[in-house]
Short mmCIF file of C-alpha atoms and ligand atoms in Angstrom, two decimals:
data_model
loop_
_atom_site.label_atom_id
_atom_site.label_comp_id
_atom_site.label_asym_id
_atom_site.label_seq_id
_atom_site.Cartn_x
_atom_site.Cartn_y
_atom_site.Cartn_z
CA MET A 1 215.51 -74.73 -151.99
CA GLY A 2 212.52 -73.10 -153.65
CA ILE A 3 213.85 -70.13 -155.57
CA ALA A 4 211.02 -70.01 -158.13
CA VAL A 5 209.01 -66.80 -157.89
CA SER A 6 205.30 -67.37 -157.53
CA ALA A 7 203.28 -66.05 -160.47
CA GLU A 8 200.51 -65.02 -158.12
CA ILE A 9 201.64 -61.52 -157.50
CA ASN A 10 199.24 -59.12 -155.80
CA PRO A 11 197.27 -57.39 -158.64
CA GLN A 12 197.94 -53.81 -157.46
CA VAL A 13 201.63 -54.64 -157.26
CA ALA A 14 201.59 -56.22 -160.71
CA GLU A 15 200.05 -53.02 -162.06
CA PHE A 16 202.47 -50.80 -160.16
CA ILE A 17 205.59 -52.54 -161.43
CA GLY A 18 204.08 -53.09 -164.89
CA LYS A 19 204.83 -49.56 -166.08
CA PRO A 20 207.90 -47.38 -165.69
CA ARG A 21 207.74 -45.49 -162.40
CA LYS A 22 208.19 -41.74 -162.38
CA MET A 23 209.58 -39.34 -159.79
CA LEU A 24 207.49 -37.09 -157.53
CA ILE A 25 208.34 -33.41 -157.86
CA ASN A 26 206.07 -30.62 -156.65
CA GLY A 27 203.06 -32.92 -156.45
CA LYS A 28 203.44 -34.24 -160.03
CA TRP A 29 204.79 -37.53 -161.33
CA ALA A 30 207.50 -36.72 -163.88
CA ASN A 31 210.01 -38.47 -166.10
CA ALA A 32 213.68 -37.65 -165.63
CA VAL A 33 214.77 -34.48 -167.44
CA SER A 34 217.27 -36.68 -169.30
CA GLY A 35 214.49 -39.13 -170.19
CA LYS A 36 216.61 -41.96 -168.78
CA THR A 37 215.34 -44.89 -166.74
CA PHE A 38 217.17 -47.55 -164.76
CA PRO A 39 216.19 -51.13 -163.92
CA THR A 40 215.48 -52.49 -160.47
CA TYR A 41 216.01 -56.24 -160.10
CA ASN A 42 214.31 -59.11 -158.37
CA PRO A 43 217.20 -60.46 -156.28
CA ALA A 44 215.63 -63.92 -156.07
CA THR A 45 216.06 -64.36 -159.82
CA GLY A 46 218.37 -61.60 -161.04
CA GLU A 47 215.65 -60.57 -163.51
CA VAL A 48 214.55 -56.99 -164.13
CA LEU A 49 211.54 -56.19 -161.96
CA ALA A 50 210.65 -52.66 -163.05
CA GLN A 51 211.98 -49.58 -164.82
CA VAL A 52 212.32 -46.36 -162.85
CA ALA A 53 212.99 -42.76 -163.87
CA GLU A 54 216.69 -42.05 -163.35
CA GLY A 55 217.00 -38.74 -161.53
CA ASP A 56 220.25 -36.81 -161.66
CA ARG A 57 221.47 -33.27 -160.97
CA GLU A 58 218.76 -31.55 -163.05
CA ASP A 59 215.93 -33.44 -161.37
CA ILE A 60 217.43 -32.83 -157.95
CA ASN A 61 217.60 -29.11 -158.76
CA GLN A 62 213.90 -29.10 -159.62
CA ALA A 63 212.98 -31.10 -156.54
CA VAL A 64 214.99 -28.81 -154.24
CA LYS A 65 213.35 -25.78 -155.86
CA ALA A 66 209.91 -27.28 -155.18
CA ALA A 67 210.83 -28.11 -151.58
CA ARG A 68 212.28 -24.63 -151.07
CA ASP A 69 209.17 -22.98 -152.44
CA ALA A 70 206.89 -25.22 -150.36
CA PHE A 71 208.89 -24.31 -147.26
CA ASP A 72 209.20 -20.57 -147.91
CA ASN A 73 205.84 -19.78 -149.50
CA GLY A 74 203.49 -22.75 -149.38
CA PRO A 75 200.56 -23.59 -147.09
CA TRP A 76 202.68 -26.09 -145.15
CA ARG A 77 204.26 -23.50 -142.85
CA ARG A 78 200.93 -21.80 -142.20
CA MET A 79 199.27 -25.05 -141.22
CA THR A 80 198.73 -25.68 -137.53
CA ALA A 81 200.82 -28.31 -135.81
CA SER A 82 197.63 -30.26 -135.23
CA GLU A 83 196.82 -30.31 -138.96
CA ARG A 84 200.36 -31.50 -139.72
CA GLY A 85 200.01 -34.24 -137.16
CA ARG A 86 196.68 -35.32 -138.64
CA LEU A 87 198.20 -35.61 -142.13
CA ILE A 88 201.00 -37.81 -140.81
CA TRP A 89 198.48 -39.96 -138.94
CA LYS A 90 196.39 -40.27 -142.11
CA LEU A 91 199.46 -41.41 -144.00
CA ALA A 92 199.99 -44.09 -141.33
CA ASP A 93 196.37 -45.26 -141.77
CA LEU A 94 196.72 -45.44 -145.56
CA LEU A 95 199.97 -47.35 -145.29
CA GLU A 96 198.37 -49.80 -142.86
CA GLN A 97 195.47 -50.36 -145.26
CA HIS A 98 198.01 -51.30 -147.93
CA THR A 99 200.12 -53.60 -145.75
CA GLU A 100 199.79 -56.53 -148.14
CA GLU A 101 200.81 -54.49 -151.17
CA PHE A 102 203.83 -52.93 -149.44
CA GLY A 103 204.84 -56.36 -148.17
CA TYR A 104 204.98 -57.58 -151.76
CA LEU A 105 206.89 -54.54 -152.97
CA GLU A 106 209.51 -54.96 -150.24
CA SER A 107 209.81 -58.66 -150.85
CA LEU A 108 210.14 -58.32 -154.63
CA ASP A 109 212.54 -55.39 -154.64
CA ASN A 110 214.69 -56.26 -151.62
CA GLY A 111 214.33 -60.07 -151.47
CA LYS A 112 213.16 -60.34 -147.85
CA PRO A 113 210.41 -62.83 -147.00
CA LEU A 114 206.93 -61.46 -147.66
CA ALA A 115 205.72 -62.72 -144.28
CA ILE A 116 208.45 -60.77 -142.48
CA ALA A 117 207.87 -57.58 -144.48
CA LYS A 118 204.19 -57.76 -143.48
CA VAL A 119 204.82 -58.26 -139.76
CA ALA A 120 207.96 -56.16 -139.33
CA ASP A 121 208.78 -53.59 -142.03
CA VAL A 122 205.29 -52.29 -142.75
CA PRO A 123 203.87 -52.18 -139.19
CA LEU A 124 207.08 -50.61 -137.86
CA ALA A 125 206.77 -47.90 -140.53
CA VAL A 126 203.10 -47.36 -139.64
CA ASP A 127 203.97 -47.11 -135.96
CA LEU A 128 206.80 -44.67 -136.67
CA PHE A 129 204.45 -42.33 -138.54
CA ARG A 130 201.88 -42.52 -135.71
CA TYR A 131 204.51 -41.82 -133.07
CA MET A 132 205.82 -38.84 -135.03
CA ALA A 133 202.29 -37.57 -135.74
CA GLY A 134 201.97 -37.14 -131.97
CA TRP A 135 205.14 -35.08 -131.79
CA ALA A 136 203.94 -32.44 -134.26
CA THR A 137 202.01 -30.68 -131.47
CA LYS A 138 204.66 -31.19 -128.82
CA VAL A 139 207.70 -29.41 -130.21
CA GLU A 140 208.05 -26.56 -127.71
CA GLY A 141 210.46 -23.84 -126.72
CA ASN A 142 211.21 -22.57 -123.23
CA THR A 143 210.99 -19.34 -121.31
CA ILE A 144 214.40 -18.44 -119.97
CA PRO A 145 215.10 -16.24 -116.95
CA ILE A 146 218.02 -14.07 -118.08
CA SER A 147 220.06 -11.92 -115.75
CA SER A 148 221.71 -9.54 -118.21
CA GLY A 149 220.47 -5.97 -118.17
CA GLY A 150 219.15 -6.23 -114.62
CA GLY A 151 216.29 -8.58 -115.45
CA LYS A 152 214.32 -6.20 -117.65
CA TYR A 153 214.05 -8.68 -120.46
CA PHE A 154 211.63 -11.39 -121.39
CA ALA A 155 213.45 -14.22 -123.16
CA TYR A 156 212.19 -17.39 -124.73
CA THR A 157 213.13 -19.96 -127.34
CA LEU A 158 211.25 -21.17 -130.41
CA ARG A 159 211.86 -24.60 -131.96
CA GLU A 160 211.64 -24.08 -135.68
CA PRO A 161 211.95 -26.50 -138.59
CA VAL A 162 215.44 -26.57 -140.06
CA GLY A 163 214.07 -26.04 -143.58
CA VAL A 164 214.64 -28.03 -146.77
CA VAL A 165 215.95 -31.48 -145.94
CA GLY A 166 217.70 -33.94 -148.28
CA GLN A 167 217.33 -37.57 -147.23
CA ILE A 168 219.34 -40.42 -148.74
CA ILE A 169 218.35 -43.91 -147.69
CA PRO A 170 219.61 -47.48 -148.19
CA TRP A 171 218.06 -50.69 -149.48
CA ASN A 172 218.02 -52.98 -146.43
CA PHE A 173 214.67 -51.70 -145.05
CA PRO A 174 213.49 -49.53 -147.94
CA LEU A 175 210.07 -48.53 -146.60
CA LEU A 176 211.07 -48.38 -142.94
CA MET A 177 214.08 -46.18 -143.69
CA ALA A 178 211.81 -43.83 -145.66
CA ALA A 179 209.50 -43.68 -142.62
CA TRP A 180 212.37 -43.09 -140.16
CA LYS A 181 213.44 -40.15 -142.29
CA LEU A 182 210.12 -38.65 -143.40
CA GLY A 183 208.21 -38.97 -140.10
CA PRO A 184 210.29 -36.61 -137.95
CA ALA A 185 211.01 -34.19 -140.81
CA LEU A 186 207.28 -33.77 -141.44
CA ALA A 187 206.40 -33.61 -137.72
CA SER A 188 208.95 -30.79 -137.42
CA GLY A 189 207.51 -28.89 -140.39
CA CYS A 190 210.41 -29.37 -142.81
CA THR A 191 210.06 -30.06 -146.52
CA VAL A 192 211.89 -32.97 -148.07
CA VAL A 193 213.71 -34.32 -151.10
CA LEU A 194 214.02 -38.07 -150.57
CA LYS A 195 216.37 -40.23 -152.63
CA PRO A 196 215.69 -43.94 -152.23
CA ALA A 197 218.43 -46.50 -152.91
CA GLU A 198 218.79 -47.46 -156.58
CA GLN A 199 218.40 -51.15 -155.63
CA THR A 200 214.99 -50.64 -153.97
CA PRO A 201 213.09 -47.52 -155.08
CA LEU A 202 209.62 -49.04 -155.45
CA SER A 203 208.08 -48.83 -151.96
CA ALA A 204 209.16 -45.20 -151.52
CA LEU A 205 207.53 -44.32 -154.85
CA ARG A 206 204.30 -46.07 -153.87
CA LEU A 207 204.49 -44.25 -150.52
CA GLY A 208 204.68 -41.02 -152.54
CA GLU A 209 201.26 -41.83 -153.99
CA LEU A 210 199.86 -42.30 -150.48
CA ILE A 211 201.45 -39.01 -149.39
CA GLN A 212 199.47 -37.32 -152.14
CA GLU A 213 196.32 -39.20 -151.22
CA ALA A 214 196.72 -38.16 -147.57
CA GLY A 215 196.67 -34.54 -148.75
CA PHE A 216 200.14 -33.17 -148.04
CA PRO A 217 200.61 -29.90 -149.97
CA ASP A 218 202.56 -30.11 -153.23
CA GLY A 219 206.33 -29.87 -152.85
CA VAL A 220 206.41 -30.91 -149.17
CA VAL A 221 207.69 -34.37 -150.09
CA ASN A 222 209.59 -34.85 -153.34
CA ILE A 223 210.97 -38.26 -154.24
CA VAL A 224 213.80 -38.58 -156.75
CA PRO A 225 215.03 -42.11 -157.49
CA GLY A 226 218.48 -42.42 -159.03
CA TYR A 227 222.06 -43.44 -158.40
CA GLY A 228 224.14 -42.30 -155.46
CA GLU A 229 227.03 -40.86 -157.45
CA THR A 230 224.69 -38.61 -159.47
CA ALA A 231 221.36 -37.89 -157.74
CA GLY A 232 222.64 -38.54 -154.20
CA ALA A 233 225.81 -36.51 -154.63
CA ALA A 234 223.87 -33.59 -156.17
CA LEU A 235 221.47 -33.57 -153.23
CA ALA A 236 224.26 -33.70 -150.62
CA ALA A 237 226.09 -30.81 -152.28
CA HIS A 238 223.06 -28.64 -153.09
CA PRO A 239 223.47 -25.08 -151.75
CA ASP A 240 219.74 -24.66 -151.12
CA VAL A 241 219.39 -27.74 -148.92
CA ASP A 242 219.55 -26.87 -145.21
CA LYS A 243 220.15 -30.34 -143.88
CA ILE A 244 221.13 -33.73 -145.20
CA ALA A 245 220.25 -37.01 -143.47
CA PHE A 246 221.98 -40.15 -144.69
CA THR A 247 221.87 -43.85 -143.91
CA GLY A 248 224.33 -46.15 -145.64
CA SER A 249 228.01 -47.01 -145.80
CA THR A 250 230.63 -45.26 -143.71
CA GLU A 251 232.57 -44.62 -146.90
CA VAL A 252 229.69 -42.65 -148.46
CA GLY A 253 228.98 -41.01 -145.09
CA ARG A 254 232.42 -39.39 -145.37
CA LEU A 255 231.62 -38.18 -148.91
CA ILE A 256 228.38 -36.66 -147.59
CA VAL A 257 230.27 -34.74 -144.92
CA HIS A 258 232.62 -33.31 -147.56
CA ALA A 259 229.75 -32.45 -149.91
CA ALA A 260 227.87 -30.74 -147.07
CA ALA A 261 230.82 -28.48 -146.31
CA GLY A 262 230.00 -26.16 -149.23
CA ASN A 263 227.03 -24.47 -147.54
CA LEU A 264 227.70 -26.02 -144.11
CA LYS A 265 224.33 -27.76 -144.16
CA LYS A 266 223.47 -29.75 -141.04
CA VAL A 267 224.35 -33.42 -141.32
CA SER A 268 223.08 -36.55 -139.62
CA LEU A 269 224.50 -39.98 -140.42
CA GLU A 270 223.53 -43.53 -139.63
CA LEU A 271 226.40 -45.70 -140.83
CA GLY A 272 227.85 -49.15 -140.49
CA GLY A 273 228.43 -51.40 -137.55
CA LYS A 274 230.27 -54.48 -136.34
CA SER A 275 228.29 -55.11 -133.23
CA PRO A 276 229.54 -57.37 -130.44
CA ASN A 277 227.11 -59.91 -129.03
CA VAL A 278 228.47 -61.20 -125.72
CA VAL A 279 227.21 -64.46 -124.18
CA PHE A 280 228.27 -65.19 -120.59
CA LYS A 281 228.29 -68.68 -119.13
CA ASP A 282 225.55 -67.70 -116.68
CA ALA A 283 223.14 -66.78 -119.50
CA ASP A 284 219.88 -68.59 -120.19
CA LEU A 285 221.29 -70.45 -123.19
CA ASP A 286 217.84 -71.51 -124.38
CA ALA A 287 217.27 -67.82 -125.10
CA ALA A 288 220.84 -66.76 -125.89
CA ILE A 289 221.42 -69.35 -128.64
CA PRO A 290 218.40 -68.61 -130.86
CA GLY A 291 218.76 -64.93 -129.93
CA SER A 292 222.36 -64.87 -131.14
CA ALA A 293 221.36 -66.64 -134.35
CA SER A 294 218.62 -64.13 -135.13
CA ALA A 295 220.96 -61.27 -134.09
CA ILE A 296 223.00 -62.03 -137.22
CA PHE A 297 220.59 -63.79 -139.57
CA PHE A 298 217.63 -61.38 -139.33
CA ASN A 299 217.26 -59.59 -142.69
CA HIS A 300 220.01 -61.90 -144.03
CA GLY A 301 222.61 -60.04 -141.99
CA GLN A 302 221.87 -56.86 -143.90
CA CYS A 303 221.35 -54.83 -140.74
CA CYS A 304 223.65 -52.03 -139.68
CA CYS A 305 223.27 -53.31 -136.09
CA ALA A 306 223.69 -57.04 -136.89
CA GLY A 307 225.31 -59.01 -134.07
CA SER A 308 228.25 -59.99 -136.25
CA ARG A 309 230.93 -60.53 -133.59
CA LEU A 310 229.79 -63.31 -131.28
CA TYR A 311 231.88 -63.49 -128.08
CA VAL A 312 231.15 -66.50 -125.88
CA GLU A 313 232.58 -67.31 -122.45
CA LYS A 314 234.82 -70.34 -122.83
CA ALA A 315 232.88 -72.73 -120.57
CA VAL A 316 229.86 -72.57 -122.90
CA TYR A 317 231.61 -71.70 -126.19
CA ASP A 318 231.21 -75.10 -127.88
CA GLN A 319 227.60 -75.41 -126.82
CA VAL A 320 226.68 -71.92 -128.05
CA VAL A 321 228.57 -72.21 -131.35
CA GLU A 322 227.01 -75.61 -132.05
CA GLY A 323 223.60 -74.22 -131.12
CA VAL A 324 223.90 -71.17 -133.37
CA ALA A 325 225.18 -73.39 -136.19
CA ALA A 326 222.23 -75.76 -135.71
CA ASN A 327 219.88 -72.76 -135.93
CA ALA A 328 221.67 -71.62 -139.11
CA LYS A 329 221.34 -75.05 -140.68
CA LYS A 330 217.58 -75.09 -140.10
CA ILE A 331 216.96 -71.75 -141.85
CA ARG A 332 215.04 -72.29 -145.08
CA VAL A 333 216.66 -70.13 -147.75
CA GLY A 334 214.62 -69.26 -150.81
CA SER A 335 212.55 -66.72 -152.70
CA GLY A 336 210.90 -64.14 -150.45
CA LEU A 337 207.53 -64.93 -152.02
CA ASP A 338 207.67 -68.60 -151.08
CA PRO A 339 205.73 -68.90 -147.81
CA LYS A 340 208.19 -71.52 -146.53
CA THR A 341 211.14 -69.15 -146.88
CA GLN A 342 212.84 -67.88 -143.74
CA MET A 343 215.77 -66.15 -145.43
CA GLY A 344 215.75 -64.60 -148.90
CA PRO A 345 218.57 -63.53 -151.20
CA LEU A 346 220.96 -60.65 -150.63
CA VAL A 347 219.78 -57.48 -152.31
CA SER A 348 222.10 -57.39 -155.33
CA GLU A 349 224.84 -59.09 -157.26
CA GLU A 350 227.24 -56.46 -155.87
CA GLN A 351 226.35 -57.45 -152.29
CA LEU A 352 226.59 -61.15 -153.16
CA ASN A 353 230.11 -60.60 -154.51
CA ARG A 354 231.05 -58.45 -151.54
CA VAL A 355 229.91 -61.05 -149.00
CA CYS A 356 231.53 -63.94 -150.91
CA GLY A 357 234.72 -61.88 -151.09
CA TYR A 358 234.70 -61.56 -147.30
CA LEU A 359 234.17 -65.31 -146.93
CA GLU A 360 237.19 -65.99 -149.15
CA ALA A 361 239.28 -63.46 -147.21
CA GLY A 362 238.25 -65.16 -143.97
CA PHE A 363 239.22 -68.62 -145.23
CA ALA A 364 242.55 -67.27 -146.57
CA GLU A 365 243.32 -65.92 -143.08
CA GLY A 366 242.51 -69.25 -141.43
CA ALA A 367 238.84 -68.98 -140.45
CA LYS A 368 236.70 -72.12 -140.72
CA ALA A 369 232.99 -72.39 -141.40
CA VAL A 370 231.16 -74.74 -139.06
CA VAL A 371 228.10 -74.20 -141.21
CA GLY A 372 227.60 -72.41 -144.56
CA GLY A 373 230.44 -70.49 -146.17
CA HIS A 374 229.22 -70.33 -149.76
CA LYS A 375 226.88 -68.85 -152.29
CA ALA A 376 223.63 -70.84 -152.47
CA GLY A 377 221.55 -71.82 -155.50
CA ASP A 378 222.39 -71.27 -159.15
CA ARG A 379 220.45 -68.11 -159.74
CA GLY A 380 219.60 -65.11 -157.59
CA TYR A 381 221.86 -63.67 -154.92
CA PHE A 382 221.69 -66.25 -152.13
CA VAL A 383 224.32 -66.92 -149.48
CA GLU A 384 224.25 -69.72 -146.92
CA PRO A 385 223.83 -68.71 -143.28
CA THR A 386 227.41 -68.98 -142.02
CA VAL A 387 229.17 -69.37 -138.67
CA LEU A 388 232.94 -68.78 -138.77
CA VAL A 389 235.26 -70.04 -136.04
CA ASP A 390 239.06 -69.90 -135.54
CA THR A 391 238.75 -66.17 -136.03
CA ARG A 392 240.97 -63.49 -134.49
CA GLU A 393 240.45 -59.76 -133.98
CA SER A 394 243.09 -58.92 -136.60
CA MET A 395 241.12 -60.65 -139.40
CA LYS A 396 239.24 -58.70 -142.04
CA VAL A 397 236.06 -60.70 -141.33
CA VAL A 398 236.18 -59.62 -137.69
CA LYS A 399 237.10 -55.98 -138.29
CA GLU A 400 234.98 -55.00 -141.29
CA GLU A 401 231.24 -54.91 -141.80
CA ILE A 402 230.24 -57.88 -143.99
CA PHE A 403 226.53 -57.05 -144.25
CA GLY A 404 225.57 -60.63 -144.94
CA PRO A 405 224.53 -63.74 -142.97
CA VAL A 406 228.01 -64.32 -141.56
CA VAL A 407 228.94 -64.34 -137.87
CA THR A 408 232.41 -64.71 -136.44
CA ALA A 409 232.53 -66.59 -133.12
CA MET A 410 235.31 -66.09 -130.57
CA PRO A 411 235.76 -67.40 -127.01
CA PHE A 412 236.75 -65.35 -123.98
CA THR A 413 237.90 -66.54 -120.56
CA ASP A 414 237.93 -63.55 -118.27
CA PRO A 415 234.80 -61.38 -118.06
CA GLU A 416 237.10 -58.37 -117.50
CA GLU A 417 238.87 -58.86 -120.84
CA ILE A 418 235.67 -58.72 -122.83
CA ILE A 419 234.97 -54.99 -122.58
CA PRO A 420 238.12 -53.85 -124.41
CA ARG A 421 237.67 -56.61 -126.98
CA ALA A 422 234.01 -55.77 -127.57
CA ASN A 423 234.89 -52.08 -127.86
CA ASN A 424 237.84 -52.75 -130.16
CA SER A 425 236.12 -51.46 -133.30
CA ASP A 426 235.88 -48.24 -135.28
CA TYR A 427 232.13 -48.74 -135.08
CA GLY A 428 229.76 -48.34 -132.14
CA LEU A 429 226.21 -48.85 -133.29
CA ALA A 430 224.89 -51.66 -131.10
CA ALA A 431 225.94 -54.37 -128.66
CA ALA A 432 224.26 -57.10 -126.66
CA VAL A 433 224.93 -59.06 -123.49
CA TRP A 434 223.33 -62.29 -122.37
CA THR A 435 223.58 -63.05 -118.63
CA ARG A 436 221.37 -63.78 -115.62
CA ASP A 437 223.49 -61.48 -113.42
CA ILE A 438 221.70 -58.14 -113.49
CA SER A 439 224.61 -56.20 -112.00
CA LYS A 440 226.94 -57.53 -114.67
CA ALA A 441 224.37 -56.75 -117.36
CA HIS A 442 224.02 -53.11 -116.37
CA ARG A 443 227.76 -52.68 -115.79
CA MET A 444 228.34 -53.97 -119.31
CA ALA A 445 225.62 -51.66 -120.65
CA GLU A 446 227.49 -48.72 -119.19
CA LEU A 447 230.91 -49.74 -120.45
CA LEU A 448 230.01 -50.78 -124.00
CA ARG A 449 230.65 -47.93 -126.44
CA ALA A 450 227.53 -48.29 -128.57
CA GLY A 451 224.38 -46.31 -129.26
CA THR A 452 222.14 -49.25 -128.34
CA VAL A 453 222.79 -52.04 -125.83
CA TRP A 454 220.41 -54.97 -125.69
CA ILE A 455 220.28 -57.14 -122.56
CA ASN A 456 219.00 -60.70 -123.06
CA CYS A 457 217.42 -59.69 -126.38
CA TYR A 458 218.47 -58.38 -129.79
CA ASN A 459 217.05 -56.27 -132.62
CA ILE A 460 214.31 -54.69 -130.52
CA PHE A 461 213.36 -51.42 -132.21
CA ASP A 462 210.70 -48.96 -131.25
CA ALA A 463 209.64 -45.59 -132.64
CA ALA A 464 210.05 -44.19 -129.11
CA LEU A 465 213.60 -45.49 -128.60
CA PRO A 466 216.50 -43.44 -129.99
CA PHE A 467 218.83 -45.28 -132.38
CA GLY A 468 222.22 -44.20 -133.69
CA GLY A 469 225.93 -44.61 -133.52
CA TYR A 470 228.95 -43.95 -131.35
CA LYS A 471 232.32 -43.51 -133.09
CA GLN A 472 232.25 -44.06 -136.88
CA SER A 473 228.72 -45.46 -136.81
CA GLY A 474 227.28 -42.01 -137.22
CA TRP A 475 226.13 -38.62 -136.03
CA GLY A 476 222.82 -38.04 -134.28
CA ARG A 477 219.95 -40.23 -133.11
CA GLU A 478 216.93 -41.27 -135.11
CA MET A 479 213.52 -42.06 -133.56
CA GLY A 480 212.43 -41.15 -130.05
CA HIS A 481 212.21 -37.46 -129.20
CA ASP A 482 215.95 -37.16 -129.81
CA VAL A 483 215.36 -37.18 -133.57
CA LEU A 484 213.48 -33.88 -133.40
CA ASN A 485 216.81 -32.22 -132.63
CA LEU A 486 217.92 -33.22 -136.13
CA TYR A 487 215.02 -31.48 -137.84
CA THR A 488 214.49 -28.41 -135.70
CA GLN A 489 216.67 -25.54 -134.61
CA THR A 490 216.41 -23.18 -131.67
CA LYS A 491 215.75 -19.49 -132.00
CA ALA A 492 216.39 -17.31 -128.94
CA VAL A 493 214.04 -14.34 -128.67
CA CYS A 494 214.82 -11.56 -126.24
CA ALA A 495 212.44 -8.64 -125.61
CA LYS A 496 213.17 -5.55 -123.50
CA ILE A 497 210.21 -5.12 -121.20
CA GLY A 498 211.30 -2.56 -118.66
P1 NAI B 1 225.90 -46.85 -150.13
O1 NAI B 1 226.34 -46.10 -148.92
O2 NAI B 1 226.65 -46.65 -151.39
O3 NAI B 1 224.35 -46.53 -150.43
C1 NAI B 1 223.42 -45.95 -149.53
C2 NAI B 1 222.71 -44.79 -150.20
O4 NAI B 1 223.67 -43.79 -150.52
C3 NAI B 1 222.02 -45.13 -151.53
O5 NAI B 1 220.82 -44.39 -151.63
C4 NAI B 1 223.02 -44.65 -152.56
O6 NAI B 1 222.43 -44.32 -153.79
C5 NAI B 1 223.57 -43.42 -151.88
N1 NAI B 1 224.90 -42.98 -152.34
C6 NAI B 1 225.91 -43.75 -152.83
N2 NAI B 1 226.96 -42.98 -153.17
C7 NAI B 1 226.63 -41.71 -152.89
C8 NAI B 1 227.29 -40.46 -153.02
N3 NAI B 1 228.53 -40.38 -153.52
N4 NAI B 1 226.64 -39.33 -152.63
C9 NAI B 1 225.40 -39.40 -152.11
N5 NAI B 1 224.72 -40.55 -151.98
C10 NAI B 1 225.32 -41.70 -152.37
O7 NAI B 1 225.87 -48.38 -149.74
P2 NAI B 1 225.96 -49.65 -150.75
O8 NAI B 1 227.04 -49.42 -151.75
O9 NAI B 1 224.62 -49.97 -151.24
O10 NAI B 1 226.40 -50.78 -149.73
C11 NAI B 1 227.77 -50.92 -149.36
C12 NAI B 1 227.93 -51.25 -147.91
O11 NAI B 1 227.42 -50.19 -147.13
C13 NAI B 1 227.17 -52.47 -147.43
O12 NAI B 1 227.86 -53.66 -147.70
C14 NAI B 1 227.07 -52.18 -145.97
O13 NAI B 1 228.28 -52.54 -145.34
C15 NAI B 1 226.93 -50.68 -145.91
N6 NAI B 1 225.51 -50.27 -145.76
C16 NAI B 1 225.07 -49.88 -144.53
C17 NAI B 1 223.75 -49.57 -144.34
C18 NAI B 1 223.22 -49.14 -143.03
O14 NAI B 1 222.06 -49.38 -142.73
N7 NAI B 1 223.99 -48.46 -142.21
C19 NAI B 1 222.77 -49.70 -145.42
C20 NAI B 1 223.33 -50.04 -146.70
C21 NAI B 1 224.66 -50.34 -146.83
MG1 MG B 2 227.80 -47.76 -152.76
#
């Protein structure tokens, strides 16, 4: 496999990563108060890619102060909704013009194939900003007929921005997660302190430059890179932050909830998953087999909604498992910059160790790999696309989120038994069913306890479609018009008129 990183890096990217990157606070690029920096790595090689200012409590304090001031006193709140929408649209245009550059940044920092970053991550982020730009002018209240006081009152509601928002994002889709968070917050008129993941801060920092170029007022978006335990924890606990939005592990989601309790800030969470992907014997297997492979292997399995529990009706179990394994075998694993690559490395050594640890736990409990099962290559953080069989619901590999290219396959005999088995998880982010029977498909969609159900497809995302978790997969919905509920609050106004 071709792990060598091409020397022909995009010149703007080479310049961007060539010097230590600073943090964006109140419209200025600043070093950390402590003067510290931290390295971000190229996961294809394990080498240091760039140095980045290491924000901690002091920097978060300054960023929150800037966001507070921009919200309370700045031009942002006096701007019309239409002007806000135009700024967001302009940001989308700028991002689109730099698709190539952002593709490289994502590929280098996260490891994903450049070609995929350019056709998925960047355009989805552009589309999200455009969709949210449209919402800026459409956040409306209601007039409410009230009966108290004999009807001599005129009552209405205002939808107002929630205020200063802290946003903590993960490394699996660094740019797209920044867009999912920033788009609705800006459309709603909030101000933001964004903390990108320490593994992948580069695209968010470059986006910060475009935010300035678009003309957002100073302090509306502040970006503080740093570690979770320091910068992230300080943001989640900050008494002057009105709302915290988090995407990441369920474990840290719980810490966020505790940290938010101090000032009872609003919280939204998008956490882990262990999504069931159910293939019935009446499915179009020519679609279900490659669909089930990409359900788990897309983004190297580093998707919160990855189809990681594959349930197949017994009559077609062998055929589907062999088919998914054949798809896995064909995947070309290598450096994200190599145009032949279809799957890059995992994001970090920590994730490599975590995923390999799960594989070992699976083998110790009796699972067998029909394909893959090991680390790949001798440098970088690569894992072979893996299909595990002989798995049972009690196994760690079936219960816990692996967040790597590892699917556990299990047969079922009775279509009635599959609902409780599919729902037998602390998580409830996504699920999929493959069948030609439309009644069965919609019945399953109703009974599956998940925030998204895909029928005869997988990993279809759209800025207009709400996304979020049931059960321990999270609180709230991102995207669609639902997300505006996370960034606005309702004020009831009641006037005596008679
Ligand atoms: P993590 O939850 O630690 O990191 C996500 C973000 O939270 C990062 O920006 C990190 O700096 C921040 N963070 C970490 N500790 C924090 C704290 N105490 N207070 C505030 N912010 C904090 O996730 P990690 O360790 O990178 O990955 C571990 C596992 O989490 C993965 O194997 C996967 O199972 C899951 N995960 C789920 C994601 C999703 O999309 N739902 C994304 C990333 C990870
Ligand atoms: Mg962590």
